[in-house]
Coordinates of N, CA and C in Angstrom, one line a residue:
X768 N -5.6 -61.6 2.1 CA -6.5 -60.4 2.1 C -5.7 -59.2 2.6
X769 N -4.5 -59.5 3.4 CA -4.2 -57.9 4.2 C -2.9 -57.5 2.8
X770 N -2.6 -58.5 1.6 CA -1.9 -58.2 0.9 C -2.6 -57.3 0.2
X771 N -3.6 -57.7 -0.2 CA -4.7 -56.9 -1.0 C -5.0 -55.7 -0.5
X772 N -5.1 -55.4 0.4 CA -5.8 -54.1 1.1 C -4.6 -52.8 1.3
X773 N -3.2 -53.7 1.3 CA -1.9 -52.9 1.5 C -2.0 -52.9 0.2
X774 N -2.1 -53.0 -0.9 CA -1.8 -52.6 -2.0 C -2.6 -51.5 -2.4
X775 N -4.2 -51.8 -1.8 CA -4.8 -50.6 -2.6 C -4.8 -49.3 -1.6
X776 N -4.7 -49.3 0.0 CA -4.3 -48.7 0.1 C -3.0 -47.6 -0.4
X777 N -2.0 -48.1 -0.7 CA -0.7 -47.4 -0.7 C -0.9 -46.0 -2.2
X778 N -2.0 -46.3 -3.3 CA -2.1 -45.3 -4.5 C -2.8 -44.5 -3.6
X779 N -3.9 -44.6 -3.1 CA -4.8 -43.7 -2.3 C -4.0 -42.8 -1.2
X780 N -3.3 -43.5 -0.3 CA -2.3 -42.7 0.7 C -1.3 -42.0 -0.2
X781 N -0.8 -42.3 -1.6 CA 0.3 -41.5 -2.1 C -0.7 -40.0 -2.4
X782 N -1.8 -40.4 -3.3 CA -2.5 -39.5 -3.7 C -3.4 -38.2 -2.8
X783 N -3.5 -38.9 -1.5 CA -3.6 -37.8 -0.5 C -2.4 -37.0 -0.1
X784 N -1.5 -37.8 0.3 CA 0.3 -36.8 -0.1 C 0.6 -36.0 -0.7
X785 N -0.1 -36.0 -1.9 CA 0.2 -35.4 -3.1 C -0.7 -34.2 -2.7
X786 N -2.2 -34.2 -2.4 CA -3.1 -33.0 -2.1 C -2.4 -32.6 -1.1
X787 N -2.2 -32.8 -0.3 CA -2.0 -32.4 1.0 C -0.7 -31.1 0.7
X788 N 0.5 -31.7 0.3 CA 1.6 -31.1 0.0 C 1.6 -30.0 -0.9
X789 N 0.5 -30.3 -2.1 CA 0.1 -28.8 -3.0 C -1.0 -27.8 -2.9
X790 N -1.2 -28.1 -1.7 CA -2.6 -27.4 -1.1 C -1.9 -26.7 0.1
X791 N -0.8 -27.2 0.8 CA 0.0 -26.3 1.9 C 1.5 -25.3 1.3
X792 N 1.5 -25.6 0.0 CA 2.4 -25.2 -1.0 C 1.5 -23.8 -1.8
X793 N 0.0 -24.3 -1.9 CA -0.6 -22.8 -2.4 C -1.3 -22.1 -1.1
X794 N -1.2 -22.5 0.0 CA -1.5 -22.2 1.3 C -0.5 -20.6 1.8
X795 N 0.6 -21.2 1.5 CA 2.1 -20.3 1.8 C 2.1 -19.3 0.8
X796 N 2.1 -19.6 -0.2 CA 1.8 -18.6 -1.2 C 1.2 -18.1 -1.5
X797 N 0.0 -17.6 -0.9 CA -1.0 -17.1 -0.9 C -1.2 -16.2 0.1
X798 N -1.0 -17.0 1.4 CA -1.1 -16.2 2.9 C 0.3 -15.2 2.9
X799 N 1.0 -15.9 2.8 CA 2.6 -15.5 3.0 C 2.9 -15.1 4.4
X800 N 2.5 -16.1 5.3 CA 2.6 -15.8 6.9 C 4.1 -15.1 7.5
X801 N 5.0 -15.5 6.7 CA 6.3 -15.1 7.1 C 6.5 -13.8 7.1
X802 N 5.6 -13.0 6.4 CA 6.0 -11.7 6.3 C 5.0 -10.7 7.9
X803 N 4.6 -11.8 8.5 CA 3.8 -11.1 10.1 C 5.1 -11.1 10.6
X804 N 6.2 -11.7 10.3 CA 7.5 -11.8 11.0 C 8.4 -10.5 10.5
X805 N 8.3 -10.1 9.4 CA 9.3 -9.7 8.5 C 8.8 -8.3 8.2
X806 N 9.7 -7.0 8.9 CA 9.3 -6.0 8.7 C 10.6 -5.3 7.9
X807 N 9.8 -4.1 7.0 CA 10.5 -3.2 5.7 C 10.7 -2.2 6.1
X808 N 11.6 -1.5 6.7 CA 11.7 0.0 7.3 C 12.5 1.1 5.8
X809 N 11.9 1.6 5.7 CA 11.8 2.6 4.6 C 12.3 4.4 5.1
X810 N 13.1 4.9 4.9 CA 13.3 6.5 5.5 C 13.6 7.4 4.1
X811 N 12.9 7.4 3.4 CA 13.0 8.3 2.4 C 12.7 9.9 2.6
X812 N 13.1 10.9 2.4 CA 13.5 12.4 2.5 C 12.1 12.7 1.6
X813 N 11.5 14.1 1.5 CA 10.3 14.9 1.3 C 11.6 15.3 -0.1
X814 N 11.0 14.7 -1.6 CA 11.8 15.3 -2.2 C 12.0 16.7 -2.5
X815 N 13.3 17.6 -3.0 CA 13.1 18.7 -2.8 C 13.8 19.1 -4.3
X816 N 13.1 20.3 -4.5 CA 13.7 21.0 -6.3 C 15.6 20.4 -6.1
X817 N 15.7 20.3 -7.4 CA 17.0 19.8 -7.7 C 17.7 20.7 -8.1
X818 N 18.7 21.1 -8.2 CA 19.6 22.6 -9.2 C 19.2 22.5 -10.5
X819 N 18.8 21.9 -11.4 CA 18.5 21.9 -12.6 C 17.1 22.6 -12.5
X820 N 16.6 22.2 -11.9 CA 15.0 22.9 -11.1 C 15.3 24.5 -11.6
X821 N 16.2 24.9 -10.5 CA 16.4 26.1 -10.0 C 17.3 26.9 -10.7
X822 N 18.0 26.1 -12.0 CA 19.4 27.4 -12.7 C 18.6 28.1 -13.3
X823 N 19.0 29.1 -13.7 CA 18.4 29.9 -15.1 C 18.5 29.3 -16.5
X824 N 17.6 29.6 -17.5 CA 17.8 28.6 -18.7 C 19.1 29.2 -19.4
X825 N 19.7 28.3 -19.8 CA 20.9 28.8 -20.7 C 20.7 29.9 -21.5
X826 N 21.9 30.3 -22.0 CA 21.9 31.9 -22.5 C 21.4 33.2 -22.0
X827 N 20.7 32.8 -20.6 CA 20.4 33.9 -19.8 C 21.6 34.4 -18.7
X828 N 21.9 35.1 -18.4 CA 23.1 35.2 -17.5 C 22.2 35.2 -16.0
X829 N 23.5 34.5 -15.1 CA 22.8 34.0 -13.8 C 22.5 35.1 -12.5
X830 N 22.8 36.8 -13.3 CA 22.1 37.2 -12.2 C 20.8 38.2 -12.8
X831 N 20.4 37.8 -14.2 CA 19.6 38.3 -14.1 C 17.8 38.2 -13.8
X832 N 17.3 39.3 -13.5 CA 15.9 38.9 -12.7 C 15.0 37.7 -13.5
X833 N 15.4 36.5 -12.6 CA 14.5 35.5 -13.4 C 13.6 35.4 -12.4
X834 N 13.3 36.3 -11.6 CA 11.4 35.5 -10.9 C 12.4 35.5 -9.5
X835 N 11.3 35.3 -8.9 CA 11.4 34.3 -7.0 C 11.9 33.3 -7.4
X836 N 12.6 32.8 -6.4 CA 12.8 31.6 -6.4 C 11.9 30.5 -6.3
X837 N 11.8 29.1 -6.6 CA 10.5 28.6 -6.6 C 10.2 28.1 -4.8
X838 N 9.0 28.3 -4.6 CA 8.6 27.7 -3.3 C 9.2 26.3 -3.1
X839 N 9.1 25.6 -1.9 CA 9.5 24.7 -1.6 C 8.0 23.9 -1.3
X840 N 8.1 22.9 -1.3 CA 6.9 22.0 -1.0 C 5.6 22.4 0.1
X841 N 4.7 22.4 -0.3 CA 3.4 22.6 0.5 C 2.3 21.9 0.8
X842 N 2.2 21.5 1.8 CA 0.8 20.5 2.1 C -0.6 21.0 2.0
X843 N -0.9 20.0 0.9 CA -2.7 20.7 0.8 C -3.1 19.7 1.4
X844 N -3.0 18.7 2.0 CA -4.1 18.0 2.8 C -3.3 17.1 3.7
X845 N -3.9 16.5 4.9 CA -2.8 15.6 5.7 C -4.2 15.0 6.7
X846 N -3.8 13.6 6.9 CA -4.9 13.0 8.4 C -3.6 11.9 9.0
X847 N -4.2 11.5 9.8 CA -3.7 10.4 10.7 C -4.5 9.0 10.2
X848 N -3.3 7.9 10.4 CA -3.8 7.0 10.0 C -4.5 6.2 11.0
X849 N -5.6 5.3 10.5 CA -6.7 4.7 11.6 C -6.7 3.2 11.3
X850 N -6.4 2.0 12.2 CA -6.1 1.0 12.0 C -7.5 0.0 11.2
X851 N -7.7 -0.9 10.4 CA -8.2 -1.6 9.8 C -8.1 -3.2 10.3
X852 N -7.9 -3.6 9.0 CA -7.6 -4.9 9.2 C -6.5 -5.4 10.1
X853 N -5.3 -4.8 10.3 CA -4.1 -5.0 11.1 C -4.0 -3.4 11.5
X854 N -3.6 -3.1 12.4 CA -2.5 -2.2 13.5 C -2.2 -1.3 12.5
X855 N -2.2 -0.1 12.5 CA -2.2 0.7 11.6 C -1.6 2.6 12.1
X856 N -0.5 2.8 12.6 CA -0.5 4.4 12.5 C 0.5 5.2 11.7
X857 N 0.3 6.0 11.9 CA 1.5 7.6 11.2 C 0.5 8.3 10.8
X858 N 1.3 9.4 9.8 CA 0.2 10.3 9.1 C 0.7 9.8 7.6
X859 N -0.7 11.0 6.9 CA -0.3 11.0 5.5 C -0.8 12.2 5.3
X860 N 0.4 12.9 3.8 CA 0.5 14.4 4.0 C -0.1 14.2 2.1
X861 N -0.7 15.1 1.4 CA -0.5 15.5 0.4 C -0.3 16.6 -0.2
X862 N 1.2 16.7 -1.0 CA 2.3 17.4 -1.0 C 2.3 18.0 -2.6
X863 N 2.3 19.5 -2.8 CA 2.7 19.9 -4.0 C 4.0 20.0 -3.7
X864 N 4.8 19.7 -5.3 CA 6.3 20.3 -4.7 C 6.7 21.4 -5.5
X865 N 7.6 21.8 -5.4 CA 8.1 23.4 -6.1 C 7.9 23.2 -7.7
X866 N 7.9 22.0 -8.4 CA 7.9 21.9 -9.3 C 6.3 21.9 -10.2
X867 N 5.4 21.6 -9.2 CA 3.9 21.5 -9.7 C 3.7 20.1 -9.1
X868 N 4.7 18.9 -9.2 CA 3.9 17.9 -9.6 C 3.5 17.0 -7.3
X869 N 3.1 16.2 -7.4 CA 2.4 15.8 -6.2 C 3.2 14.6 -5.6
X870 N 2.6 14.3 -4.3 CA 3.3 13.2 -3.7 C 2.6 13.0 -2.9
X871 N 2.4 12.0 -2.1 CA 1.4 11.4 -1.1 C 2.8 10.8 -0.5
X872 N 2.9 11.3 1.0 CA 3.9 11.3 1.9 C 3.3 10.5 3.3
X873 N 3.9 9.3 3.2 CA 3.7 8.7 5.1 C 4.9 8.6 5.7
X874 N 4.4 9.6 6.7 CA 5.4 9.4 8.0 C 5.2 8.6 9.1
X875 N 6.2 8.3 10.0 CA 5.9 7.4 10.9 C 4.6 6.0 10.5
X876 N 5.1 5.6 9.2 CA 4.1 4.6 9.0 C 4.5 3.3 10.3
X877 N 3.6 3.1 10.9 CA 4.0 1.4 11.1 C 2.6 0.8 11.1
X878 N 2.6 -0.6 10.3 CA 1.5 -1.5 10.3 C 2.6 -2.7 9.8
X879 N 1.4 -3.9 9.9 CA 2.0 -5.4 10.0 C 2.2 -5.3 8.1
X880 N 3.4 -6.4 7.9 CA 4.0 -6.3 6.4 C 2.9 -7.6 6.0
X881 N 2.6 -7.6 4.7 CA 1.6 -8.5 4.2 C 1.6 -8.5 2.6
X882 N 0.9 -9.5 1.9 CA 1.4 -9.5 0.7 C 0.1 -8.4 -0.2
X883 N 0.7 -8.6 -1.1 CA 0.6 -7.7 -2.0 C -0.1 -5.9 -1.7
X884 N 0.6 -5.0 -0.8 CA 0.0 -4.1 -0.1 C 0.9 -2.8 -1.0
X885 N -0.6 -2.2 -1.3 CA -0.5 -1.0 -2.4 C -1.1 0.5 -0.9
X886 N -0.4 1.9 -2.0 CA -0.8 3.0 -1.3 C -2.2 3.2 -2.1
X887 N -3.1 3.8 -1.7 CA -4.5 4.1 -3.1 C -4.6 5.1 -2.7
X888 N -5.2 6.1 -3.6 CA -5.6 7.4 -3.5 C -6.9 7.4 -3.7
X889 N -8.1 7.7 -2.6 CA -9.3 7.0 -3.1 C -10.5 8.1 -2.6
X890 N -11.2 8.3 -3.0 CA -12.8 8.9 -2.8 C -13.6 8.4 -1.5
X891 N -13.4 7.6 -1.0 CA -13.8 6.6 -0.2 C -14.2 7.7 1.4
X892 N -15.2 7.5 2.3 CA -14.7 8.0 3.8 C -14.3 7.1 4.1
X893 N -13.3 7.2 5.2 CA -13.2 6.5 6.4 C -13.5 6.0 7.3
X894 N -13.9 5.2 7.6 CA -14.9 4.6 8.6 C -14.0 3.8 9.6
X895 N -14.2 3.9 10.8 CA -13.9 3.1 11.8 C -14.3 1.6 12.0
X896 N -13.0 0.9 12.0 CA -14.0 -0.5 12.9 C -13.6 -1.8 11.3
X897 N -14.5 -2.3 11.5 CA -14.9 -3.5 10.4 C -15.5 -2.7 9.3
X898 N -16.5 -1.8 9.5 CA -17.0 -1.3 8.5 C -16.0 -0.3 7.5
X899 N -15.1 -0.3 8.2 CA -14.1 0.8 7.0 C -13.1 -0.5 6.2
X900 N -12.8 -2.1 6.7 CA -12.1 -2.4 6.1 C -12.5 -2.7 4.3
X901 N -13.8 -2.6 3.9 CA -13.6 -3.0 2.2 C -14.6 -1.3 1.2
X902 N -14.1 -0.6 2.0 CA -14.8 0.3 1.5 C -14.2 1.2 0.1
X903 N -13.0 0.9 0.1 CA -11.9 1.6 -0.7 C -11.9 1.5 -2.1
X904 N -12.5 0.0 -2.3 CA -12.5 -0.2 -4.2 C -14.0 -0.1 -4.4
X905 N -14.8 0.6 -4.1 CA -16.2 0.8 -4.2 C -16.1 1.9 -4.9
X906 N -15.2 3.2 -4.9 CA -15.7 4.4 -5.6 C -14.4 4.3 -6.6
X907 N -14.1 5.5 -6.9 CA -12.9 5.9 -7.4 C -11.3 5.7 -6.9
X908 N -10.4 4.8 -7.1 CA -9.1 4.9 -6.5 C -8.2 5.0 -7.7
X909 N -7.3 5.4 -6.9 CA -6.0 5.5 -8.1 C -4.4 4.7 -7.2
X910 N -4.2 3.3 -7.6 CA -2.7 3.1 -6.8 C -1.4 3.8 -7.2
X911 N -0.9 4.5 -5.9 CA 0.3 5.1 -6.1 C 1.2 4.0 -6.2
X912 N 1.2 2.6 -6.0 CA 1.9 1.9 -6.5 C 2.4 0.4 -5.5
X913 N 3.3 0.0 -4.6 CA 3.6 -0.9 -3.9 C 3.9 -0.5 -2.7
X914 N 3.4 -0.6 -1.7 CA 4.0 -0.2 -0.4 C 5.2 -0.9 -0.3
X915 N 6.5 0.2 -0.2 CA 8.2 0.4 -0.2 C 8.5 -0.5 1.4
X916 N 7.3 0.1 2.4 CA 8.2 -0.9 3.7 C 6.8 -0.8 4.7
X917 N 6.6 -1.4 5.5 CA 5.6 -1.5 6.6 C 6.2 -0.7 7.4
X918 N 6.9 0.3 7.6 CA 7.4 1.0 8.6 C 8.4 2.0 8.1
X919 N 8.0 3.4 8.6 CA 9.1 4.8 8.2 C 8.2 6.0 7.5
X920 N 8.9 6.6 6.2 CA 8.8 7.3 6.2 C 8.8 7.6 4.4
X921 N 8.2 7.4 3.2 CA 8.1 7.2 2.1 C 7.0 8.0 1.6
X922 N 7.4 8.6 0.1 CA 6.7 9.4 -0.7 C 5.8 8.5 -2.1
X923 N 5.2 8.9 -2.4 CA 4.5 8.4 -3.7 C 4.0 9.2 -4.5
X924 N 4.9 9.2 -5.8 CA 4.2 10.2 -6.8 C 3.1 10.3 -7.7
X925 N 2.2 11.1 -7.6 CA 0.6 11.2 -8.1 C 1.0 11.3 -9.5
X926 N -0.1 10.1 -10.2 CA 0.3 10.7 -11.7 C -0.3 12.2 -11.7
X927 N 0.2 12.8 -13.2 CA 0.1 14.5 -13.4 C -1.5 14.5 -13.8
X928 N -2.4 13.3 -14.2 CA -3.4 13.3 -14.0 C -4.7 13.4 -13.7
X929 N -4.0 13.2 -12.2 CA -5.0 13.4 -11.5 C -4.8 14.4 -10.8
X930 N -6.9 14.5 -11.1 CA -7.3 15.9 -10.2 C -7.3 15.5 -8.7
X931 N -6.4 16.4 -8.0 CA -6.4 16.0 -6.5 C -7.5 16.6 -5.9
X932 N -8.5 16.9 -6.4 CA -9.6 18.1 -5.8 C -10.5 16.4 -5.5
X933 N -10.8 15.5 -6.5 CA -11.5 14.5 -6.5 C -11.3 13.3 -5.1
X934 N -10.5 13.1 -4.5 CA -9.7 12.1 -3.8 C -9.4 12.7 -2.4
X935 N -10.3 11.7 -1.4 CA -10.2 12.6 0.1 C -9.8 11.9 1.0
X936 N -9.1 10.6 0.8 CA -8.5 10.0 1.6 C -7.4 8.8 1.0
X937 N -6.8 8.0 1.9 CA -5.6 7.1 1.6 C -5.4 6.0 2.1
X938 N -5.6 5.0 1.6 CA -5.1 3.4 1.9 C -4.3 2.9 2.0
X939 N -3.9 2.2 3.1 CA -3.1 1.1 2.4 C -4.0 -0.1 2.5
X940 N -3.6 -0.8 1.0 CA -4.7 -1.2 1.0 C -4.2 -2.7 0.4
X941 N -4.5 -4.3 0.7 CA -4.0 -5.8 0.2 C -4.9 -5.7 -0.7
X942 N -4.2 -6.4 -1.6 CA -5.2 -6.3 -3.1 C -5.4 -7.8 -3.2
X943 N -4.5 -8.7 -2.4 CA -4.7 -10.2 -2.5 C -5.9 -10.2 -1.6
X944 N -6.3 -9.4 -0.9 CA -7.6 -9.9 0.0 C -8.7 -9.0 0.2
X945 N -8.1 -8.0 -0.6 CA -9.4 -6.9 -1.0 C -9.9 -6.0 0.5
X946 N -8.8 -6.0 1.4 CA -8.7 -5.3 2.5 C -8.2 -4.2 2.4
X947 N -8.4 -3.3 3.5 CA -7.5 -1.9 4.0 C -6.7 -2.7 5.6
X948 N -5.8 -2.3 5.4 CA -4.7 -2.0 6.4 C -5.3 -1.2 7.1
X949 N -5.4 -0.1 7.0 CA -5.2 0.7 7.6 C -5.5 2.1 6.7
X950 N -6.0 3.6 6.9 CA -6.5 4.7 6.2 C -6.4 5.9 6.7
X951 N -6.3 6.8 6.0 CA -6.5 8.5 6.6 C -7.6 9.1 5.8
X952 N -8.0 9.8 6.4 CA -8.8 11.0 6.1 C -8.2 12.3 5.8
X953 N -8.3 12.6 4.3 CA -7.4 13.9 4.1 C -7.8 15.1 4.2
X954 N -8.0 16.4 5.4 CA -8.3 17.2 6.0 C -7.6 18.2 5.2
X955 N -8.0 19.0 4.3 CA -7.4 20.6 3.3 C -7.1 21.1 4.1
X956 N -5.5 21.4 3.8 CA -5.2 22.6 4.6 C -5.4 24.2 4.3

């Protein structure tokens, strides 16, 4: 009899092996706990007009009166970031640049690195607490794209699209778990 019982046990014990191993295999992959360890430091510069920006068009000669020179970048709106789901500060600036086009600028970001974490540009208020973490994909957002590092200093360019008059605040926001990180409130300057 204990031949019998070691036998049918041993398909059953392989077969729980089996769950067990691809269930802590989509466990990892999903959570990605390693990255609470693993931080992205990012220092990217406020981009600024380029010389091609700023020559005269060809066949004009270079001292004749082409205009002012173009302004340099200007902040139409900027908040401080307010923590969420994980630890969350810096600011965020939104930036015309000499050229017309936009940027959504975080400085001094630091928050915990996590998977799949995007910038949004969103309609949303800000709310303190638990109540602000899932408020973000409720109205209008637009993703500037992949959060570059959990820490520093990085720009993101607005498509030419969008009306920035629409959009009053900023996420970072996990798209695997339908949370905010962390958010600003964007105050007109």
């Amino acid at each position: 009899m204990g031949r019998v019982r070691s036998a049918l046990l041993r398909p059953w014990m392989a077969g729980v092996l089996v769950v067990a191993v691809a269930g802590a295999g989509f466990g990892l992959y999903w959570f990605q706990p390693w990255k609470l360890w693993q931080d992205e430091t990012v220092r990217e510069a406020l981009p600024e007009v380029t010389a091609a920006a700023s020559a005269p068009p060809a066949g004009e000669p270079s001292g004749a009166a082409a205009g002012p020179p173009p302004a340099g970048p200007k902040t139409l709106a900027s908040g401080e970031l307010i923590s969420h789901e994980h630890a969350t500060s810096g600011s965020v600036k939104f930036v015309r640049l000499a050229d017309g086009s936009h940027v959504v600028r975080l400085e001094g970001l630091d928050t915990s690195n996590g998977p799949d974490l995007h910038v949004w540009l969103t309609d949303a208020p800000v709310k303190e607490g638990r109540a602000g973490w899932h408020v973000f994909d409720d109205g209008r957002y637009v993703s500037l794209g992949k959060l570059k590092g959990n820490k520093g200093s990085q720009n993101y360019a607005v498509p030419e699209d969008v009306d920035p008059s629409r959009y009053t605040s900023v996420s970072i926001w996990c798209d695997r778990f339908d949370v905010s990180f962390g958010a600003a409130e964007l105050a007109r300057a």
